[in-house]
XYZ file of C-alpha atoms in Angstrom:
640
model
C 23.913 7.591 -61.644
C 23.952 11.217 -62.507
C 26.089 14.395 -60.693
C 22.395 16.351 -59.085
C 23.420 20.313 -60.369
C 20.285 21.510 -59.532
C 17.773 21.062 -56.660
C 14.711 20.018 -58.998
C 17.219 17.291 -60.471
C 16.842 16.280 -56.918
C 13.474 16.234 -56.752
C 12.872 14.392 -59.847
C 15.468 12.078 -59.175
C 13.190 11.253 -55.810
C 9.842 10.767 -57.542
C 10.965 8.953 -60.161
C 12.813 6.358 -57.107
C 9.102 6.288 -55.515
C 7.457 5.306 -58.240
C 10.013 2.619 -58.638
C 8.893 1.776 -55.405
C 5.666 1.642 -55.587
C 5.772 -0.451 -58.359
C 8.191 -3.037 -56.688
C 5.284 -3.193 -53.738
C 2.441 -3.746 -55.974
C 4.265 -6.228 -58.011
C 7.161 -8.286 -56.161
C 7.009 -9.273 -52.624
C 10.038 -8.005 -50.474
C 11.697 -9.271 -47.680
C 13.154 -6.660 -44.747
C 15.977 -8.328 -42.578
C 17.279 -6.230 -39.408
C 21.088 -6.020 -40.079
C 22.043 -4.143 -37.528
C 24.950 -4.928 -34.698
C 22.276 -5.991 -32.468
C 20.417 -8.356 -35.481
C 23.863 -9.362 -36.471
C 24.631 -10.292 -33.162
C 21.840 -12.167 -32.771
C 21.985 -14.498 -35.951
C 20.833 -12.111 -38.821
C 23.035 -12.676 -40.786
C 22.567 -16.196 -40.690
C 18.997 -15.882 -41.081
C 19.214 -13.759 -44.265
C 21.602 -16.419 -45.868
C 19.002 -18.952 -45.731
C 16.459 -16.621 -46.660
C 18.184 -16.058 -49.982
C 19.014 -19.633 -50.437
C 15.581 -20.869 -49.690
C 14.149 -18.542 -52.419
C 16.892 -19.264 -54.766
C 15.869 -23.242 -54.303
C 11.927 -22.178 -54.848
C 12.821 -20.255 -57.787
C 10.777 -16.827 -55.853
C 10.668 -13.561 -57.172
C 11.254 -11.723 -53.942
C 13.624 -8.915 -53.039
C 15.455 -9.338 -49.834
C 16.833 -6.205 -48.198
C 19.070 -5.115 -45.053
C 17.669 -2.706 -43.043
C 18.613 -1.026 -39.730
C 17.714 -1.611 -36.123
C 13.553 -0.750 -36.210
C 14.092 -0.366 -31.844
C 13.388 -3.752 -30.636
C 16.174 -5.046 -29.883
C 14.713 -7.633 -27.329
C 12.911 -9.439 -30.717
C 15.849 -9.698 -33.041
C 16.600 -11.116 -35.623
C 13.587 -9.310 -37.142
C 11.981 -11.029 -40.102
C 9.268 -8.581 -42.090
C 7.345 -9.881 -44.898
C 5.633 -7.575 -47.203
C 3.038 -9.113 -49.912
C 2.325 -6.812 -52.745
C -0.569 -4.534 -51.999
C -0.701 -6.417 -48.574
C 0.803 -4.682 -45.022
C 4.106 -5.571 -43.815
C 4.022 -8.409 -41.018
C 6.972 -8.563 -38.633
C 8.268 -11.852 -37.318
C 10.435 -12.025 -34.299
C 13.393 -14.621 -32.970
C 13.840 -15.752 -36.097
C 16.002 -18.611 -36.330
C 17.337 -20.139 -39.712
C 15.824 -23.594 -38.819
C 12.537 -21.209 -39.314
C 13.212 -19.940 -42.975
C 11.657 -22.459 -45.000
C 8.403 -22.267 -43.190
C 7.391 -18.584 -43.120
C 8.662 -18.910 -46.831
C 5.925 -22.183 -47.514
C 2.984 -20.251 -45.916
C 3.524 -16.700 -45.808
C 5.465 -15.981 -49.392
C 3.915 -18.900 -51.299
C 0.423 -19.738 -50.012
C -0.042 -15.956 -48.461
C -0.856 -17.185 -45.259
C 0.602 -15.415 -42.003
C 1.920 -17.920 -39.601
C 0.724 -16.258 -36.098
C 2.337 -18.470 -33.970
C 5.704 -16.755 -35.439
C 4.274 -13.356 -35.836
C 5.644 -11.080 -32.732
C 3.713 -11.768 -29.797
C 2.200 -8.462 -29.082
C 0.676 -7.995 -32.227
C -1.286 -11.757 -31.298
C -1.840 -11.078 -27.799
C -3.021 -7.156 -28.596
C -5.754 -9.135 -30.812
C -4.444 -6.853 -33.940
C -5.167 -8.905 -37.053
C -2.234 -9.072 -38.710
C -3.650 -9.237 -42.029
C -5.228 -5.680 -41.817
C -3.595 -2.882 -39.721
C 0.307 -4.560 -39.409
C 1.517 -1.578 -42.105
C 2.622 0.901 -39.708
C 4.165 0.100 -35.447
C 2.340 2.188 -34.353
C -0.072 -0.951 -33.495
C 2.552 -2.553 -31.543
C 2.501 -1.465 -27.945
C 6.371 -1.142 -27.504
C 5.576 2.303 -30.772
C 2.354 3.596 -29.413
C 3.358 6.408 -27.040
C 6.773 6.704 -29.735
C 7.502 9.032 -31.805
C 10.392 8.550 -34.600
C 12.029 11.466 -35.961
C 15.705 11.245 -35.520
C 14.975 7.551 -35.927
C 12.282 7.791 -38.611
C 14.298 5.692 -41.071
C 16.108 2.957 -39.005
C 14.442 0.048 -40.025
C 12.578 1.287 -42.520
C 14.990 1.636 -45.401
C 18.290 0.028 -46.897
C 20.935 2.637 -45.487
C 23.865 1.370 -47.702
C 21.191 2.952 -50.686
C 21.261 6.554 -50.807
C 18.103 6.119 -53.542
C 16.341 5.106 -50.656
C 17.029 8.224 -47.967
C 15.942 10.262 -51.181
C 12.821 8.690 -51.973
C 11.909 8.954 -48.373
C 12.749 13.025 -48.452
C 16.318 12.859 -48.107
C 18.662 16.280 -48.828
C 15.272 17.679 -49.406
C 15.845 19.846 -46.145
C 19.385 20.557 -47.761
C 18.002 21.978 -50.600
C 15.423 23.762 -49.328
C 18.498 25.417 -47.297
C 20.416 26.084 -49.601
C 18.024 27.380 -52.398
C 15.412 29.501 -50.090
C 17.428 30.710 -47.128
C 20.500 32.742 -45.859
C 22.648 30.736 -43.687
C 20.906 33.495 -40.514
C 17.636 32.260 -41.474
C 19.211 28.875 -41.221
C 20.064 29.477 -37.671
C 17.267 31.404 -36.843
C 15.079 28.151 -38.024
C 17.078 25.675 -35.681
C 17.055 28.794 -32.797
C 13.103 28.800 -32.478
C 12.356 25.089 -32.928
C 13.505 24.948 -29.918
C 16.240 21.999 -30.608
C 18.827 21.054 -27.240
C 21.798 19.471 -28.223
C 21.343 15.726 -27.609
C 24.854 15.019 -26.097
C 23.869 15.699 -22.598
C 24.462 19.331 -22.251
C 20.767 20.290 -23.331
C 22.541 23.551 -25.068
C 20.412 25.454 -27.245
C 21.509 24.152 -30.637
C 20.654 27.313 -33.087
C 22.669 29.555 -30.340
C 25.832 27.667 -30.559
C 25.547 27.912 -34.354
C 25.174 31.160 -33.948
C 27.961 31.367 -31.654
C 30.223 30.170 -34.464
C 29.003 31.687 -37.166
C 29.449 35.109 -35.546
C 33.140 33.902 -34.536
C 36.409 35.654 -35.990
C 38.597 33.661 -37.894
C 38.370 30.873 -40.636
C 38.197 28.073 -42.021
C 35.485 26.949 -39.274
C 34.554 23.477 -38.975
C 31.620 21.117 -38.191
C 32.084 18.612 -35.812
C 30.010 14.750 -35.067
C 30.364 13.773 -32.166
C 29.756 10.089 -32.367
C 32.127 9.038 -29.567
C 29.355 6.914 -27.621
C 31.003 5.191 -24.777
C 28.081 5.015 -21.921
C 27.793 1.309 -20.730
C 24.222 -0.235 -22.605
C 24.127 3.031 -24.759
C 23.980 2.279 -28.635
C 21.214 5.306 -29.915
C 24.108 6.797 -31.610
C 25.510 3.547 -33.105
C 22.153 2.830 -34.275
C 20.852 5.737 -36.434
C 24.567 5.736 -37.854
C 24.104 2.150 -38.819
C 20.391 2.831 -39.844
C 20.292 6.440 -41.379
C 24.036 7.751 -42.094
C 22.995 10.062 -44.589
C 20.209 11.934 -42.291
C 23.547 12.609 -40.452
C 25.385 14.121 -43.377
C 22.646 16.009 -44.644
C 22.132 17.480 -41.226
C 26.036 18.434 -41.109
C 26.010 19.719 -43.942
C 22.914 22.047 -43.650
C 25.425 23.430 -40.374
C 27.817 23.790 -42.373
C 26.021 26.216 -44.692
C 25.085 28.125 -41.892
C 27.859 28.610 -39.885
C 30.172 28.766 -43.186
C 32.673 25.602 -43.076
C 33.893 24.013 -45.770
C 34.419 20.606 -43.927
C 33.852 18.562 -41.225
C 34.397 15.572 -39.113
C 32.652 12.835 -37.914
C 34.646 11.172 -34.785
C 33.064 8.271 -34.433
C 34.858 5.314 -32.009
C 36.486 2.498 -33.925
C 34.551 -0.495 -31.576
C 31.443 0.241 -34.493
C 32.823 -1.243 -37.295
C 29.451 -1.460 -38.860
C 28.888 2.318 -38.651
C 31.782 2.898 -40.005
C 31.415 1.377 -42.923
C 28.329 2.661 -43.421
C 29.220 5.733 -42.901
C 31.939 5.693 -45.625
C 30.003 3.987 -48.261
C 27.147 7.009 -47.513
C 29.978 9.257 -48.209
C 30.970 8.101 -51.121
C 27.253 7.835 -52.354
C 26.704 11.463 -51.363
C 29.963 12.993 -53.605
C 28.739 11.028 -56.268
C 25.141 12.417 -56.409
C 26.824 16.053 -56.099
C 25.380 16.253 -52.528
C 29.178 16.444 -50.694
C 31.770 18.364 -52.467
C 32.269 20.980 -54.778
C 29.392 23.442 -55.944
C 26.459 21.001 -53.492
C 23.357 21.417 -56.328
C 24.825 24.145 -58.136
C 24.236 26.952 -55.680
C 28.235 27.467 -55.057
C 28.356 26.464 -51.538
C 30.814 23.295 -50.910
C 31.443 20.813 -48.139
C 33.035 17.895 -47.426
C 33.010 15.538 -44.569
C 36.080 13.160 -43.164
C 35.857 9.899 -40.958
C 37.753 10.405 -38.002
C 37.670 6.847 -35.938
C 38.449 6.982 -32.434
C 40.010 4.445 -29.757
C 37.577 4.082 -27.891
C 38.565 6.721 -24.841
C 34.914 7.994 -23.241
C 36.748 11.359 -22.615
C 36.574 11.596 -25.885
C 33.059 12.534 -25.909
C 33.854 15.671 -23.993
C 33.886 18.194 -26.862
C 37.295 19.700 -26.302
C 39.368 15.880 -25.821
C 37.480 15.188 -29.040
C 39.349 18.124 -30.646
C 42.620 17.165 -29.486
C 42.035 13.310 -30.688
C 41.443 14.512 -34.185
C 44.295 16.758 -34.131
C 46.382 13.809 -33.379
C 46.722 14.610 -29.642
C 46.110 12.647 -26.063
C 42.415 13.022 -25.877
C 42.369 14.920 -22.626
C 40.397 18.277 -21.995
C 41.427 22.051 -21.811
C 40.247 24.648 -19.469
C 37.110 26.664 -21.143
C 36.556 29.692 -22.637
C 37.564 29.769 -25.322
C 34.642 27.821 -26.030
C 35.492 25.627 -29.346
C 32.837 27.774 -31.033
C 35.752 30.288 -30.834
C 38.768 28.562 -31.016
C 38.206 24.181 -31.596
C 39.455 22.122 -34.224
C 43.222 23.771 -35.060
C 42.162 26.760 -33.271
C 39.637 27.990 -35.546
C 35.873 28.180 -34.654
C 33.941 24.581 -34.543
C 30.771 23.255 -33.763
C 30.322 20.410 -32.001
C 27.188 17.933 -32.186
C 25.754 14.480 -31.008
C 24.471 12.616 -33.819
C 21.044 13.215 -32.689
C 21.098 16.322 -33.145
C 22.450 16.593 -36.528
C 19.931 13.780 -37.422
C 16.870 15.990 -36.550
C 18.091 19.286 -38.137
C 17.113 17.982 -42.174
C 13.241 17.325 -40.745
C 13.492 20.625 -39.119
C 14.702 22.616 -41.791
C 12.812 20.836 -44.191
C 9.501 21.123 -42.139
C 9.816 24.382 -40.202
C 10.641 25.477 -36.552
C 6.474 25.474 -35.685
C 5.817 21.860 -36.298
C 8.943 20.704 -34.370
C 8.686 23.202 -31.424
C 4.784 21.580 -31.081
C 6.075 18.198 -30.021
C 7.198 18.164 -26.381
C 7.438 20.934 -23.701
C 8.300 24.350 -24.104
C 11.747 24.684 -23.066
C 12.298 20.936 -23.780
C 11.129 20.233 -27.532
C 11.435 17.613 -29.758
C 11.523 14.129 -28.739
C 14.228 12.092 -26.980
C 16.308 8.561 -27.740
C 16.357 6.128 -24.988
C 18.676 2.896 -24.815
C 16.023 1.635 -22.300
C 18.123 -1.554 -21.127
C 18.240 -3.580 -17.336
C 15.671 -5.518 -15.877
C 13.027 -4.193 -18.477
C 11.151 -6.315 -21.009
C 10.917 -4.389 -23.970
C 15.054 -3.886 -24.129
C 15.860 -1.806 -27.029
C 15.596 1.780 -28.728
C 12.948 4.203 -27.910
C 12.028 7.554 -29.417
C 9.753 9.730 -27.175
C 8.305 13.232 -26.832
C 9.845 15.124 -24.589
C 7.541 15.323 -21.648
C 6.357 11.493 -21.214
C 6.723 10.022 -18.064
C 9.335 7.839 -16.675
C 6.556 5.671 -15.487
C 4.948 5.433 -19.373
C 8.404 4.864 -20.635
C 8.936 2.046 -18.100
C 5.742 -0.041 -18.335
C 3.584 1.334 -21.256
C 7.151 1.110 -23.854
C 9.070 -1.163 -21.999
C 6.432 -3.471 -20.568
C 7.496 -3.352 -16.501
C 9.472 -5.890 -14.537
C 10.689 -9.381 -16.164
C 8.708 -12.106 -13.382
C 6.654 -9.560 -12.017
C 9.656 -8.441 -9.901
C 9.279 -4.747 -7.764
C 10.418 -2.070 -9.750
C 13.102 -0.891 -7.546
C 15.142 2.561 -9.953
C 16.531 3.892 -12.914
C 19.433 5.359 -13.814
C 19.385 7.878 -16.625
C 22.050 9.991 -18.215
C 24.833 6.609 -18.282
C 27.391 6.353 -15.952
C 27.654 9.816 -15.021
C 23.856 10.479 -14.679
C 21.673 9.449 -11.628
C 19.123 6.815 -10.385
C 15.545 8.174 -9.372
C 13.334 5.891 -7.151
C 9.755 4.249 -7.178
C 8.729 7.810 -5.756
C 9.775 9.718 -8.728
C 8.233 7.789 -11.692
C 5.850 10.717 -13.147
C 8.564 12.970 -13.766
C 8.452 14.589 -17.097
C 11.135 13.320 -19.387
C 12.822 16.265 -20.152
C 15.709 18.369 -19.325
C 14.865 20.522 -16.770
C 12.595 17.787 -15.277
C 15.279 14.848 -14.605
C 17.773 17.685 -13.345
C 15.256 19.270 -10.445
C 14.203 15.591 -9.601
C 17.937 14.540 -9.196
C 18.986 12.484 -11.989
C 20.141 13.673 -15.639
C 18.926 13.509 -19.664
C 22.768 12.658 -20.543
C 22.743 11.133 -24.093
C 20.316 9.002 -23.702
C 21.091 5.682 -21.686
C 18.441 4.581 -19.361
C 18.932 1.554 -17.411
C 16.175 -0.133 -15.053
C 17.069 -2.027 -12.493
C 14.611 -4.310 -9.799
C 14.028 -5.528 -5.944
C 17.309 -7.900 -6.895
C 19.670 -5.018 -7.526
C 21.928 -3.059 -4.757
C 21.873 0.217 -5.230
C 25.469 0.038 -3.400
C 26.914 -1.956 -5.952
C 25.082 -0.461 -8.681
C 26.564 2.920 -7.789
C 30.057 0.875 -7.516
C 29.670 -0.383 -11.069
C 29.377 3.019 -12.956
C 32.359 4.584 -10.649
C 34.641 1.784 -11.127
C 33.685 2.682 -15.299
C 33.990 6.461 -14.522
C 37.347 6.448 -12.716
C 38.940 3.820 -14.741
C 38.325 6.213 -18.183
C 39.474 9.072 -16.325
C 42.470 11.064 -18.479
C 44.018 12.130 -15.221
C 44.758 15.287 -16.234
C 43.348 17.176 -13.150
C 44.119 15.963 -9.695
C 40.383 15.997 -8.396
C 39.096 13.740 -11.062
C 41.919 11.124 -11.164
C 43.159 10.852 -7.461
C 39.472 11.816 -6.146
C 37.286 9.391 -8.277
C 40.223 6.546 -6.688
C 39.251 7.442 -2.896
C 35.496 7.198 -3.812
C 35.371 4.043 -4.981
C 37.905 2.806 -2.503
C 35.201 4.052 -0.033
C 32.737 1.893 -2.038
C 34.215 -1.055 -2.067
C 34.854 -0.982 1.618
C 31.208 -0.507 2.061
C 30.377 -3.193 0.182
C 32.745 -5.848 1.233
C 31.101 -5.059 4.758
C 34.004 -3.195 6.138
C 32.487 -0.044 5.963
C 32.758 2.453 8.737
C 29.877 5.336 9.776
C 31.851 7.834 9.006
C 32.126 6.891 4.974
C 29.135 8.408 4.037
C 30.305 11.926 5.321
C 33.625 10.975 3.226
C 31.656 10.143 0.064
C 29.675 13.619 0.348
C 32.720 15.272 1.159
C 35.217 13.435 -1.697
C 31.801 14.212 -4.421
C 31.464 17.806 -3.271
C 35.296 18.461 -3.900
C 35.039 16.588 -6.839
C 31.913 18.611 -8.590
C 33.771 21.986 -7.613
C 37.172 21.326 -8.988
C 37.165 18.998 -12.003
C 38.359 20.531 -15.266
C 35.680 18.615 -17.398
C 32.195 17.261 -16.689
C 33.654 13.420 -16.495
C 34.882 14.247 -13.551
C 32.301 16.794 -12.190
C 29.604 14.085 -12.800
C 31.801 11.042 -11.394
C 30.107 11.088 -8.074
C 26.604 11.631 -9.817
C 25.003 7.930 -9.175
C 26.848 7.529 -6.032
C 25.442 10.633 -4.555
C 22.036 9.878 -6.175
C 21.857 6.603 -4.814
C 22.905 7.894 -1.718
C 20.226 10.380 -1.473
C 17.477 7.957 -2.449
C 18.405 4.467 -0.815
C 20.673 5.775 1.932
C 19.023 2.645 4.215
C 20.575 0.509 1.970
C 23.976 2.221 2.914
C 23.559 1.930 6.427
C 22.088 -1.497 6.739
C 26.243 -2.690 4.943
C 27.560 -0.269 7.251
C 25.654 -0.842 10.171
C 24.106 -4.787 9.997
C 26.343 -6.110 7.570
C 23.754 -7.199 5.295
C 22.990 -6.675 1.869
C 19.082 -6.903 1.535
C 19.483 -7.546 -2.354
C 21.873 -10.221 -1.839
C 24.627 -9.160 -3.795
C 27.764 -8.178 -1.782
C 29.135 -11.475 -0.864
C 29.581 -12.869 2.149
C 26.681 -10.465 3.630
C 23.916 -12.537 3.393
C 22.722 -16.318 2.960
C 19.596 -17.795 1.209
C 17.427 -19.757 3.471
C 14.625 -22.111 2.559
C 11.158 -21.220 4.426
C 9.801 -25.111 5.247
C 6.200 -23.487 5.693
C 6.617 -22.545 1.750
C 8.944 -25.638 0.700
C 6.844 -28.293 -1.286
C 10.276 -30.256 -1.982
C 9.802 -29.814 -5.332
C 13.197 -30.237 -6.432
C 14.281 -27.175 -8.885
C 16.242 -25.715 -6.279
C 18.224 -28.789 -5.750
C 18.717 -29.235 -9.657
C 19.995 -25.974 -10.014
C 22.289 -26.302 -7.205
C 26.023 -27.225 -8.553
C 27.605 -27.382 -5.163
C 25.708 -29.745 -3.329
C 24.488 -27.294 -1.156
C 20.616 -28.074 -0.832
C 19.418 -31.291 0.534
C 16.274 -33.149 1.269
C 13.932 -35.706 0.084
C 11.110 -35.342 -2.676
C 7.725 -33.596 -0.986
C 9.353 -32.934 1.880
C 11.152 -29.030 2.554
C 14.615 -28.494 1.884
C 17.283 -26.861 3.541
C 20.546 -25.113 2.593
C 24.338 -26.154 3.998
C 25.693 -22.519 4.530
C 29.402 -24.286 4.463
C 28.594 -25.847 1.110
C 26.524 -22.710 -0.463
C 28.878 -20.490 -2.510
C 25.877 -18.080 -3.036
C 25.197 -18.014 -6.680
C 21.494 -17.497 -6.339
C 20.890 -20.858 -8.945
C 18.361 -21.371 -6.113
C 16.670 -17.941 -5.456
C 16.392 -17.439 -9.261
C 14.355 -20.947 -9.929
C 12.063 -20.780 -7.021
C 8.282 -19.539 -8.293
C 6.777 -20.334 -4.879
C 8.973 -17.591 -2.849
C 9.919 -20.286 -0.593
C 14.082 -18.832 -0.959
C 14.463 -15.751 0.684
C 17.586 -13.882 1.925
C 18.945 -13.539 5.468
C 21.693 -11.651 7.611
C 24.570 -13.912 7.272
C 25.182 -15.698 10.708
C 28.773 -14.493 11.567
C 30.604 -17.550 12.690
C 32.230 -16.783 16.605
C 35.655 -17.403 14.748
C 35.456 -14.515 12.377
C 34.096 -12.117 15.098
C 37.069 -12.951 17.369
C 39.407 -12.524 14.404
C 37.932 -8.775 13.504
C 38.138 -7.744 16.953
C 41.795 -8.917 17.074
């Protein structure tokens, strides 16, 4: 390892690690393992033990290596096999009980097993053995694009040798060596670049903001405080690409003049962390954090701030106070923290997306990146695209694809051909957008006119079996349990809304809630100090807008159409449809269905406790859901 003083050091230092490389592919067969929380999580780590121990045993020259989450998280663990001079084949649902085959035909007789080989590549037709090099052959990558997330998956993130080789710090250096820190922000100003975090702020103007602020030391700030339920892009390129992270802080930092920053990042990623400090470590001892950064004077250094875990937090100014060793609760703005932030001296503050795309900016210019999407909406986006989807997993987009491409083309469409029925973007303080709104443009402006939000990036899908009452339920009860309570509309007005809620859908509900819930939202938008608050009544108000039948028919019939709320509804057993097949009666654990083989079935409403065992094995649609037959004693007791 040598101290980089100089930027062509740098760029020796990379060739000489691809040729390296290259020679490893043309000579020694390497296997890539997806070690990532979601791989992890799902046995890779496992899997790579007896990978290692099954080569050992053979005697195998081949080089096993960790990489991060490549997006599909649906598939993992994720096995790829690379031959030298032959493409990369990925495997999918690898198990360990699997190992010793793929290593018998694929790594000792060359032969690609296909009936392990993911299924999209077989079904597609794709021959494996020719054109399996790049994703872009699998549908879930065709309509992708992957800059932010160009290196998840792709290389070993624990190896900074690695991020260099693939152009890493090359933006950096090109920074630091060729431009003034204006032309810096000038660069990021007319690519076009919206901060990722949700706010859609113009990234190059905040920069400029705090570069043009009075006072110093100034500070860069990560915000990698991702609490949205089924949101993990952040966790992900952290885990997959820490040092595209650095490097992007860092280039900030030049151009906004700090000397350090701080990467908050919550303390429930344990992986990320550690990755994270191991790429700091790696990046003062190439001379690429630090004193004198490639001999051109300018110095920065970066700190690890782990959070507990407070979704506040990710507003910009509870993030602040956190680090300072404060409760994590907001201030009134201005000043704006590009004035007065961290200690009360200017700071910028980031998502990790954002600081992830600034190196490929800088280091390939404002035109090419302004190109990709729309015009006030450029770049491309990260998606957690989870729910009744699929394709589950990480997407990368251009701006400007449809919600309906994102939904079937990436994610494949409904699991069991169910109705798509919405999706919520922008996490739990975003908003759902119906069947009617599915060729909206992806992109700021876009999601905001039709109703719904960008947010950071969580998108969740939901089907014909979800209730849009207790959907919006779920994300308030999140929302107002997080809330700091510092201001009175947030924590005593998020409370009466989901009291309201829960009324509604425990069938108590009264006609004159859903002037309440408009009412309790409106207040709640107008006087909330921070944007958890002023978004709290987001879904609830979205999904009122959109499914408001759905409201009325609790309030109104008592009935939950998706039968979710209990106690609303009961499955009944259509004899016209009935074979008397028997699932239904298998998957029954409370001796609720009865009837003899061939002949229809029928339910015991005293005995059925409503799990939906039933509705979920039928294929024949011979379960459907009914208005719940109030018995006379429960009517007299209500009226009492």
């Amino acid at each position: 390892m040598t101290v980089l003083d100089n930027p062509e050091q740098l760029n020796d230092l990379r060739l000489s690690v691809l040729e390296h490389l290259n020679n490893r592919r043309a000579n020694q067969a390497v296997v890539l393992i997806g070690m990532g929380t979601c791989g992890i999580a799902a046995g890779a780590s496992e899997v790579a033990e007896a990978m290692r121990k099954e080569l050992a045993q053979r005697n195998l020259n081949v080089k096993v290596i960790g990489v991060g989450c490549i997006g599909m998280c649906v598939k993992e663990p994720l096995v790829d096999i690379q031959l030298p001079g032959r493409p990369r084949v990925t495997y999918a649902n690898v198990k360990t009980d699997m190992v010793p085959h793929l290593v018998e035909e694929h790594l000792v007789n060359g032969q690609i097993v296909k009936k392990l080989a993911l299924a999209q590549m077989v079904e597609d037709g794709i021959q494996p053995e020719q054109e399996l090099d790049t994703y872009q052959n699998l549908p879930f990558y065709r309509k992708q694009l992957r800059i932010a997330m160009r290196n998840c998956g792709m290389i070993n993130p624990e190896d900074i040798l690695e991020y260099i080789a693939a152009d890493g710090y090359q933006g950096l250096a090109k920074a630091l060596t060729s431009m003034e820190p204006d032309d810096v922000i000038e660069e990021m100003k007319d690519s076009g670049l919206r901060g990722r975090g949700g706010a859609g702020f113009l990234t190059g103007v905040k920069w400029e903001f705090c570069r043009r602020a009075r006072g110093t030391p100034k500070y860069v700030i990560c915000n990698a405080d991702e609490g949205d339920p089924g949101a993990f892009m952040d966790r992900s390129i952290l885990e997959g690409d820490p040092h595209a992270v650095i490097e992007g802080m860092t280039i900030a930092g030049y151009a906004i003049g700090a000397r350090d920053g701080y990467i908050y990042c919550r303390a429930e990623y344990p992986l990320a962390i550690q990755r994270l400090e191991k790429a700091i470590c790696q990046a003062h001892e190439y001379g690429l954090l630090g004193e004198n950064i490639l001999g051109t004077g300018f110095s920065f250094d970066l700190h690890l701030k782990e959070g507990a875990g407070a979704f506040v937090c990710g507003e910009e100014t509870a993030l602040i106070a956190s680090i300072e060793g404060k409760r994590g609760e907001p201030r009134p703005r201005p000043p704006f923290p590009a004035v007065s932030g961290l200690w009360g001296k200017p700071s910028n503050v980031n998502n990790v997306k954002s600081y992830s795309l600034t190196p490929q900016i800088i280091l390939n210019g404002a035109d090419w990146f302004s190109k990709i999407g729309t015009e006030k909406s450029t770049g491309t986006a990260v998606f957690a695209l989870t729910g009744k989807i699929k394709n589950t997993g990480l997407i990368e987009v251009p701006m400007g694809i449809t919600l309906r491409e994102i939904i079937y083309d990436v994610g494949g469409g409904m699991p069991r051909n169910k109705r798509f029925k919405a999706v919520q973007t922008g996490g739990p303080l975003g908003g759902c957008l119906p069947e009617s709104a599915l060729d909206t443009p992806v992109d700021f402006d876009s999601l905001t006119q039709a109703g719904a939000t960008m947010g950071s990036g969580g998108m969740i899908v939901v089907d014909q079996d979800t209730c849009m009452v207790e959907f919006a339920r779920y994300f308030l009860t999140f929302a107002s349990a997080e809330s700091c309570g510092k201001c009175v509309p947030c924590r005593i007005g998020g409370q009466r809304l989901l009291e309201v809620l829960t009324r509604i859908a425990e069938g108590k509900g009264r006609p004159e809630d859903l002037n309440e819930i408009e009412y309790i939202s409106t207040q709640m938008q107008q006087a909330s100090l921070c944007a958890l608050g002023q978004l709290t009544p987001g879904p609830v108000m979205a999904s009122l807008r959109f499914f408001r039948e759905e409201y009325e028919a609790h309030i109104r019939d008592h009935f939950c159409q998706a039968g979710v709320c209990k106690g609303m509804f009961q499955y009944e057993i259509d004899e016209v449809k009935c074979p008397g097949c028997g699932l239904c009666l298998k998957a029954c654990t409370s001796n609720a269905i009865i009837g003899e083989k061939k002949q229809p079935h029928v339910i015991n409403q005293v005995n059925c406790i409503q799990c939906g065992a039933c509705y979920e094995v039928c294929n024949l649609g011979a379960i459907h859901i009914s208005p719940r037959v109030v018995p006379l004693v429960e009517v007299e007791e209500a009226v009492d």
